Coordinates of C-alpha atoms in Angstrom, one line a residue:
X1375 CA 82.2 148.6 109.3
X1376 CA 79.4 146.8 108.9
X1377 CA 76.9 146.9 111.8
X1378 CA 75.4 143.6 110.7
X1379 CA 79.3 142.0 111.2
X1380 CA 81.0 140.8 114.4
X1381 CA 83.8 143.1 115.0
X1382 CA 86.5 143.3 117.8
X1383 CA 86.8 146.7 118.9
X1384 CA 90.4 148.1 117.9
X1385 CA 90.8 148.6 121.9
X1386 CA 90.0 145.1 122.8
X1387 CA 92.0 143.7 120.3
X1388 CA 95.2 146.1 121.2
X1389 CA 94.1 145.0 125.3
X1390 CA 94.0 141.3 123.8
X1391 CA 97.2 142.2 122.3
X1392 CA 98.9 143.4 125.8
X1393 CA 97.3 140.6 127.8
X1394 CA 98.3 137.7 125.3
X1395 CA 102.0 139.2 125.5
X1396 CA 102.2 139.3 129.4
X1397 CA 101.8 135.7 129.1
X1398 CA 104.3 134.9 126.5
X1399 CA 107.0 137.8 128.2
X1400 CA 106.4 135.9 131.5
X1401 CA 107.2 132.3 129.9
X1402 CA 110.2 133.9 128.3
X1403 CA 111.4 135.3 132.1
X1404 CA 110.5 131.5 133.6
X1405 CA 112.7 130.3 131.2
X1406 CA 115.4 132.9 131.7
X1407 CA 115.6 134.5 128.4
X1408 CA 117.4 137.5 128.1
X1409 CA 115.3 141.1 126.6
X1410 CA 115.5 139.9 122.8
X1411 CA 114.1 136.4 123.8
X1412 CA 111.6 137.7 126.0
X1413 CA 110.1 140.6 123.5
X1414 CA 109.9 138.1 120.8
X1415 CA 108.0 135.5 123.0
X1416 CA 105.7 138.2 123.8
X1417 CA 105.4 139.4 120.1
X1418 CA 104.9 136.1 118.9
X1419 CA 102.0 134.8 121.6
X1420 CA 100.2 138.3 121.0
X1421 CA 99.8 138.5 117.4
X1422 CA 100.7 135.0 116.1
X1423 CA 97.4 133.5 115.5
X1424 CA 96.3 136.8 113.5
X1425 CA 99.4 136.9 111.6
X1426 CA 99.8 132.7 110.4
X1427 CA 95.5 133.5 109.7
X1428 CA 96.2 136.5 107.3
X1429 CA 99.6 135.6 105.9
X1430 CA 99.3 131.9 105.7
X1431 CA 95.5 130.8 105.0
X1432 CA 93.5 134.0 103.8
X1433 CA 96.9 135.9 102.0
X1434 CA 95.1 139.1 102.5
X1435 CA 96.8 142.6 103.2
X1436 CA 99.0 143.3 105.6
X1437 CA 97.9 142.0 109.6
X1438 CA 96.8 145.0 111.6
X1439 CA 100.3 144.7 113.8
X1440 CA 101.9 146.0 110.8
X1441 CA 99.9 148.5 109.8
X1442 CA 99.1 149.9 113.2
X1443 CA 101.8 150.7 115.7
X1444 CA 99.8 150.9 119.0
X1445 CA 99.6 146.9 118.6
X1446 CA 103.8 147.0 119.2
X1447 CA 103.4 149.4 122.0
X1448 CA 100.9 147.2 123.6
X1449 CA 103.3 144.2 123.7
X1450 CA 106.6 146.5 125.0
X1451 CA 104.3 147.8 127.7
X1452 CA 103.4 144.2 128.6
X1453 CA 107.2 143.3 128.7
X1454 CA 107.8 146.0 131.1
X1455 CA 104.7 145.2 133.4
X1456 CA 106.0 141.1 133.6
X1457 CA 109.3 142.5 134.3
X1458 CA 107.8 144.8 137.5
X1459 CA 105.4 142.4 138.2
X1460 CA 107.4 139.0 137.5
X1461 CA 106.3 136.2 139.5
X1462 CA 103.7 138.1 141.7
X1463 CA 101.0 137.8 138.5
X1464 CA 100.3 134.4 139.8
X1465 CA 97.7 136.1 142.6
X1466 CA 95.8 137.3 139.5
X1467 CA 95.4 133.7 138.6
X1468 CA 91.5 134.1 138.3
X1469 CA 91.5 137.5 136.8
X1470 CA 94.2 136.0 133.8
X1471 CA 91.7 133.0 133.2
X1472 CA 88.6 135.3 132.6
X1473 CA 90.6 137.6 130.4
X1474 CA 92.0 134.5 128.4
X1475 CA 89.1 132.6 128.2
X1476 CA 87.3 136.3 126.2
X1477 CA 90.2 136.5 124.2
X1478 CA 90.0 132.7 123.0
X1479 CA 86.4 132.8 122.5
X1480 CA 86.6 136.2 120.3
X1481 CA 89.4 135.3 118.4
X1482 CA 88.0 131.9 117.3
X1483 CA 84.6 133.6 116.1
X1484 CA 86.7 136.4 114.3
X1485 CA 88.9 134.2 112.6
X1486 CA 85.8 131.5 111.6
X1487 CA 84.2 135.1 110.2
X1488 CA 86.7 136.7 108.6
X1489 CA 87.9 133.3 107.2
X1490 CA 84.0 133.1 105.6
X1491 CA 83.9 136.7 104.3
X1492 CA 87.3 135.7 102.5
X1493 CA 85.3 132.8 100.3
X1494 CA 86.6 129.9 102.9
X1495 CA 84.1 127.0 103.4
X1496 CA 83.0 126.7 106.8
X1497 CA 84.2 123.9 107.9
X1498 CA 87.7 125.3 107.0
X1499 CA 87.0 128.3 108.4
X1500 CA 86.4 126.9 111.9
X1501 CA 90.1 125.4 111.5
X1502 CA 90.8 128.8 110.6
X1503 CA 89.4 130.5 113.5
X1504 CA 90.9 128.0 116.0
X1505 CA 94.7 128.5 115.1
X1506 CA 93.9 132.2 115.4
X1507 CA 92.7 131.8 118.8
X1508 CA 95.6 129.1 119.5
X1509 CA 98.2 129.8 117.5
X1510 CA 100.1 132.2 119.2
X1511 CA 100.6 129.5 122.0
X1512 CA 101.7 126.9 120.1
X1513 CA 103.9 128.9 118.1
X1514 CA 105.4 129.6 121.5
X1515 CA 105.8 126.2 122.2
X1516 CA 107.4 124.9 119.3
X1517 CA 109.7 128.1 119.4
X1518 CA 110.9 127.4 122.9
X1519 CA 111.1 123.4 121.9
X1520 CA 108.5 122.4 124.1
X1521 CA 105.9 119.9 123.1
X1522 CA 103.0 121.9 122.1
X1523 CA 100.4 121.9 125.3
X1524 CA 97.8 122.2 123.0
X1525 CA 98.5 118.7 121.9
X1526 CA 98.6 117.2 125.5
X1527 CA 95.7 115.8 127.5
X1528 CA 94.6 118.6 129.8
X1529 CA 92.1 121.5 129.7
X1530 CA 89.5 122.4 127.4
X1531 CA 91.2 124.9 125.8
X1532 CA 91.5 124.2 121.6
X1533 CA 88.0 122.5 122.2
X1534 CA 86.7 125.2 123.9
X1535 CA 88.2 127.5 120.7
X1536 CA 86.5 124.7 118.1
X1537 CA 83.0 125.1 120.0
X1538 CA 82.7 128.8 119.4
X1539 CA 83.8 128.3 115.7
X1540 CA 81.0 126.0 115.5
X1541 CA 78.4 127.4 117.1
X1542 CA 78.5 130.5 115.0
X1543 CA 78.7 129.0 112.1
X1544 CA 75.6 127.2 112.7
X1545 CA 73.9 129.8 114.4
X1546 CA 74.7 132.2 110.7
X1547 CA 73.9 129.2 109.1
X1548 CA 70.6 127.7 110.5
X1549 CA 69.2 130.5 112.5
X1550 CA 67.9 133.9 111.3
X1551 CA 70.3 135.7 113.7
X1552 CA 73.0 138.3 112.5
X1553 CA 76.6 137.8 112.6
X1554 CA 76.8 139.9 114.8
X1555 CA 74.5 138.5 117.1
X1556 CA 75.3 135.2 116.4
X1557 CA 79.1 136.2 117.2
X1558 CA 78.0 137.7 120.7
X1559 CA 76.3 134.6 121.4
X1560 CA 79.1 131.9 120.5
X1561 CA 81.7 134.1 122.2
X1562 CA 79.6 134.0 125.8
X1563 CA 78.6 130.5 125.4
X1564 CA 82.7 129.5 124.5
X1565 CA 84.0 131.7 127.3
X1566 CA 81.4 130.0 129.7
X1567 CA 82.2 126.5 128.6
X1568 CA 85.7 127.4 129.0
X1569 CA 85.3 128.9 132.9
X1570 CA 83.1 126.0 133.5
X1571 CA 86.0 123.4 132.1
X1572 CA 88.4 125.2 134.7
X1573 CA 85.7 125.4 137.6
X1574 CA 85.4 121.6 137.3
X1575 CA 88.9 120.5 135.9
X1576 CA 87.4 118.8 132.9
X1577 CA 90.0 117.4 131.0
X1578 CA 90.8 115.6 127.9
X1579 CA 92.1 112.1 128.0
X1580 CA 95.0 110.4 126.0
X1581 CA 93.6 109.0 122.7
X1582 CA 95.6 105.9 123.2
X1583 CA 94.9 105.2 126.5
X1584 CA 91.4 105.8 125.9
X1585 CA 92.1 103.1 123.1
X1586 CA 93.4 100.6 125.0
X1587 CA 90.5 100.9 127.4
X1588 CA 87.7 100.6 124.8
X1589 CA 89.8 97.4 123.1
X1590 CA 89.8 95.3 126.4
X1591 CA 85.9 95.8 126.8

């Protein structure tokens, strides 16, 4: 492992898969899915973004989830926890928001850097980084025939991942900082941006409504 490259420790990656799998599990429970549906939704939420990154865009070797069974075990553990805890997870809303922000930032930056290392243009790498961070939730909504949350006006989520990815590209391109330092800084700022947007309820607005408002001026 190159010490100057922003890497996600395997323990962090597996824990993030557990957490994301838990969100997918709870979404399946709320929809009344059976065990097959809940496990499938947990798996999609946990590793969907990484699979799209590696299998569709970069077409690299096998995704980590295929090579390391620990990811599958973490997702199954999330399903067990979700079944036991159920609706009581709402009590841990603040903790889940922080963990989600950390995972969002880390995967946005990591996906961007991995894309650049495979020769992708920085502008496209930012797009892949955002997909890496948000792709699981997008796939969840499509599969459950819900209008994707990332397309609706709401709190800064995709925008937060975009900010993290862009900051990483700018720091590595225009400062003498290493990729590792740039990745840490970009991730921290992305987490702060996401949490502040939650704190003050910053939201995007309807594109068409904004256009009508501006047109009337």
